[in-house]
């Protein structure tokens, strides 16, 4: 089976991309990383992609007059690269999903959706909200992306305990450990479905 042509959308440091590259390089993730698109020209994830020999682009939402033009700017390069799966790895912009990519875009969110998600809920904000609410269990969710924030069908979730002395930073680290397992698992499930 050939590796699935995949693009990664990101906005920040690229820790999720780094994990996907690590798992791929260990022979445990059958994807061919064709392209990384960042919403932020200063994103650390661009450096990680370039170091791994993955082509990169920067597409800033503010450079486009509306949602349709922005969607085209994000997905036309994916079509050109024959990408079959788009992975959102810390991508903080809202982009509409074109018809030919419906069911082909995966996102990971650092909470158990439907808790602590939606516009403005990303990074440490998510973990602080979980702590403020007093939840005893947190985790991460991989879901298919639709045209609403943190919505779409859930593919899988992984959990971890919230400890009495947790800070947003310590909880984030524990959730990220689960993300590093969950996202490759979800991608492998996607690849297996495509092959069946």
GROMACS .gro file of C-alpha atoms in nm:
model
  196
    1UNK     CA    1   0.000   0.000   0.000
    2UNK     CA    2   0.137   0.341  -0.094
    3UNK     CA    3   0.155   0.615   0.165
    4UNK     CA    4  -0.141   0.852   0.167
    5UNK     CA    5  -0.062   1.201   0.029
    6UNK     CA    6  -0.122   1.433   0.324
    7UNK     CA    7  -0.108   1.806   0.397
    8UNK     CA    8  -0.076   1.967   0.739
    9UNK     CA    9  -0.234   2.302   0.832
   10UNK     CA   10  -0.078   2.472   1.134
   11UNK     CA   11  -0.043   2.808   1.306
   12UNK     CA   12   0.216   2.763   1.579
   13UNK     CA   13   0.519   2.575   1.703
   14UNK     CA   14   0.461   2.254   1.514
   15UNK     CA   15   0.478   2.007   1.803
   16UNK     CA   16   0.202   1.795   1.647
   17UNK     CA   17   0.375   1.800   1.309
   18UNK     CA   18   0.699   1.697   1.478
   19UNK     CA   19   0.522   1.401   1.637
   20UNK     CA   20   0.366   1.295   1.306
   21UNK     CA   21   0.706   1.307   1.137
   22UNK     CA   22   0.857   1.101   1.422
   23UNK     CA   23   0.586   0.833   1.397
   24UNK     CA   24   0.609   0.829   1.017
   25UNK     CA   25   0.986   0.793   1.028
   26UNK     CA   26   0.947   0.499   1.267
   27UNK     CA   27   0.744   0.326   0.996
   28UNK     CA   28   0.422   0.349   1.196
   29UNK     CA   29   0.228   0.607   0.996
   30UNK     CA   30   0.164   0.544   0.624
   31UNK     CA   31   0.147   0.905   0.507
   32UNK     CA   32   0.344   1.105   0.253
   33UNK     CA   33   0.369   1.462   0.383
   34UNK     CA   34   0.332   1.664   0.065
   35UNK     CA   35   0.274   2.011   0.203
   36UNK     CA   36   0.258   2.223   0.520
   37UNK     CA   37   0.047   2.539   0.509
   38UNK     CA   38   0.075   2.791   0.791
   39UNK     CA   39  -0.155   3.081   0.874
   40UNK     CA   40   0.138   3.251   1.045
   41UNK     CA   41   0.466   3.338   0.868
   42UNK     CA   42   0.652   3.314   1.201
   43UNK     CA   43   0.516   2.971   1.297
   44UNK     CA   44   0.785   2.739   1.428
   45UNK     CA   45   0.614   2.456   1.243
   46UNK     CA   46   0.747   2.598   0.916
   47UNK     CA   47   1.103   2.540   1.034
   48UNK     CA   48   1.020   2.183   1.136
   49UNK     CA   49   0.865   2.116   0.794
   50UNK     CA   50   1.158   2.270   0.605
   51UNK     CA   51   1.408   2.070   0.810
   52UNK     CA   52   1.217   1.755   0.713
   53UNK     CA   53   1.218   1.850   0.345
   54UNK     CA   54   0.843   1.917   0.330
   55UNK     CA   55   0.730   2.202   0.100
   56UNK     CA   56   0.572   2.493   0.288
   57UNK     CA   57   0.339   2.781   0.215
   58UNK     CA   58   0.210   3.072   0.421
   59UNK     CA   59  -0.153   3.168   0.362
   60UNK     CA   60  -0.274   3.456   0.576
   61UNK     CA   61  -0.651   3.487   0.600
   62UNK     CA   62  -0.636   3.865   0.605
   63UNK     CA   63  -0.483   3.866   0.257
   64UNK     CA   64  -0.805   3.734   0.103
   65UNK     CA   65  -1.131   3.925   0.048
   66UNK     CA   66  -1.367   3.660   0.178
   67UNK     CA   67  -1.425   3.301   0.287
   68UNK     CA   68  -1.441   3.157  -0.065
   69UNK     CA   69  -1.112   3.314  -0.175
   70UNK     CA   70  -0.944   3.200   0.147
   71UNK     CA   71  -1.076   2.846   0.105
   72UNK     CA   72  -0.935   2.836  -0.248
   73UNK     CA   73  -0.596   2.967  -0.129
   74UNK     CA   74  -0.578   2.689   0.131
   75UNK     CA   75  -0.707   2.396  -0.072
   76UNK     CA   76  -0.588   2.468  -0.428
   77UNK     CA   77  -0.227   2.387  -0.328
   78UNK     CA   78  -0.356   2.062  -0.176
   79UNK     CA   79  -0.524   1.970  -0.503
   80UNK     CA   80  -0.207   2.056  -0.695
   81UNK     CA   81  -0.011   1.821  -0.469
   82UNK     CA   82  -0.278   1.546  -0.506
   83UNK     CA   83  -0.337   1.555  -0.129
   84UNK     CA   84  -0.602   1.309  -0.011
   85UNK     CA   85  -0.598   1.395   0.362
   86UNK     CA   86  -0.563   1.730   0.537
   87UNK     CA   87  -0.453   1.728   0.900
   88UNK     CA   88  -0.514   2.034   1.115
   89UNK     CA   89  -0.237   2.041   1.373
   90UNK     CA   90  -0.282   2.349   1.587
   91UNK     CA   91  -0.447   2.545   1.306
   92UNK     CA   92  -0.620   2.849   1.456
   93UNK     CA   93  -0.808   2.994   1.159
   94UNK     CA   94  -1.157   2.903   1.046
   95UNK     CA   95  -1.162   2.781   0.688
   96UNK     CA   96  -1.460   2.643   0.497
   97UNK     CA   97  -1.418   2.287   0.371
   98UNK     CA   98  -1.469   2.245  -0.005
   99UNK     CA   99  -1.698   1.967  -0.126
  100UNK     CA  100  -1.413   1.753  -0.256
  101UNK     CA  101  -1.246   1.752   0.087
  102UNK     CA  102  -1.554   1.680   0.300
  103UNK     CA  103  -1.468   1.378   0.516
  104UNK     CA  104  -1.096   1.424   0.437
  105UNK     CA  105  -0.996   1.685   0.697
  106UNK     CA  106  -0.901   1.579   1.051
  107UNK     CA  107  -0.848   1.809   1.349
  108UNK     CA  108  -0.722   1.741   1.699
  109UNK     CA  109  -0.852   1.945   1.992
  110UNK     CA  110  -0.702   1.939   2.344
  111UNK     CA  111  -1.025   1.862   2.530
  112UNK     CA  112  -1.304   1.609   2.529
  113UNK     CA  113  -1.543   1.771   2.283
  114UNK     CA  114  -1.811   1.904   2.336
  115UNK     CA  115  -1.642   2.046   2.648
  116UNK     CA  116  -1.408   2.348   2.625
  117UNK     CA  117  -1.422   2.401   2.250
  118UNK     CA  118  -1.538   2.656   1.997
  119UNK     CA  119  -1.414   3.000   1.891
  120UNK     CA  120  -1.127   3.128   2.104
  121UNK     CA  121  -1.075   2.796   2.282
  122UNK     CA  122  -0.722   2.688   2.200
  123UNK     CA  123  -0.393   2.622   2.373
  124UNK     CA  124  -0.365   2.709   2.740
  125UNK     CA  125  -0.713   2.866   2.739
  126UNK     CA  126  -0.864   2.520   2.701
  127UNK     CA  127  -0.671   2.372   2.991
  128UNK     CA  128  -0.732   2.671   3.219
  129UNK     CA  129  -1.105   2.646   3.148
  130UNK     CA  130  -1.098   2.277   3.239
  131UNK     CA  131  -0.919   2.356   3.566
  132UNK     CA  132  -1.155   2.644   3.643
  133UNK     CA  133  -1.451   2.410   3.598
  134UNK     CA  134  -1.296   2.148   3.826
  135UNK     CA  135  -1.312   1.856   3.586
  136UNK     CA  136  -1.147   1.535   3.702
  137UNK     CA  137  -1.077   1.394   3.356
  138UNK     CA  138  -0.952   1.570   3.045
  139UNK     CA  139  -0.805   1.451   2.719
  140UNK     CA  140  -0.815   1.510   2.348
  141UNK     CA  141  -1.052   1.462   2.056
  142UNK     CA  142  -0.982   1.385   1.692
  143UNK     CA  143  -1.274   1.474   1.468
  144UNK     CA  144  -1.362   1.524   1.106
  145UNK     CA  145  -1.383   1.894   1.026
  146UNK     CA  146  -1.699   2.057   0.899
  147UNK     CA  147  -1.778   2.426   0.857
  148UNK     CA  148  -1.829   2.493   1.230
  149UNK     CA  149  -1.564   2.533   1.501
  150UNK     CA  150  -1.467   2.207   1.675
  151UNK     CA  151  -1.774   2.032   1.543
  152UNK     CA  152  -1.786   1.741   1.297
  153UNK     CA  153  -1.808   1.369   1.374
  154UNK     CA  154  -1.574   1.246   1.647
  155UNK     CA  155  -1.323   0.984   1.528
  156UNK     CA  156  -1.167   0.904   1.864
  157UNK     CA  157  -1.093   1.042   2.209
  158UNK     CA  158  -0.826   0.968   2.467
  159UNK     CA  159  -0.842   1.066   2.833
  160UNK     CA  160  -0.607   1.151   3.115
  161UNK     CA  161  -0.663   1.243   3.481
  162UNK     CA  162  -0.667   1.600   3.606
  163UNK     CA  163  -0.456   1.619   3.921
  164UNK     CA  164  -0.518   1.836   4.227
  165UNK     CA  165  -0.203   2.041   4.177
  166UNK     CA  166  -0.229   2.078   3.800
  167UNK     CA  167  -0.161   2.406   3.627
  168UNK     CA  168  -0.266   2.478   3.269
  169UNK     CA  169   0.092   2.392   3.168
  170UNK     CA  170   0.112   2.057   3.347
  171UNK     CA  171  -0.232   1.955   3.224
  172UNK     CA  172  -0.140   2.060   2.871
  173UNK     CA  173   0.168   1.837   2.882
  174UNK     CA  174  -0.036   1.537   2.998
  175UNK     CA  175  -0.303   1.594   2.733
  176UNK     CA  176  -0.034   1.631   2.465
  177UNK     CA  177   0.099   1.287   2.557
  178UNK     CA  178  -0.245   1.153   2.463
  179UNK     CA  179  -0.255   1.364   2.146
  180UNK     CA  180   0.072   1.204   2.035
  181UNK     CA  181  -0.105   0.866   2.044
  182UNK     CA  182  -0.451   0.973   1.930
  183UNK     CA  183  -0.369   1.160   1.611
  184UNK     CA  184  -0.156   0.884   1.453
  185UNK     CA  185  -0.423   0.630   1.554
  186UNK     CA  186  -0.697   0.836   1.386
  187UNK     CA  187  -0.488   0.884   1.072
  188UNK     CA  188  -0.417   0.510   1.055
  189UNK     CA  189  -0.792   0.446   1.081
  190UNK     CA  190  -0.852   0.690   0.796
  191UNK     CA  191  -0.586   0.525   0.579
  192UNK     CA  192  -0.732   0.180   0.650
  193UNK     CA  193  -1.080   0.298   0.548
  194UNK     CA  194  -0.942   0.440   0.224
  195UNK     CA  195  -0.771   0.112   0.146
  196UNK     CA  196  -1.076  -0.107   0.214
   0.00000   0.00000   0.00000
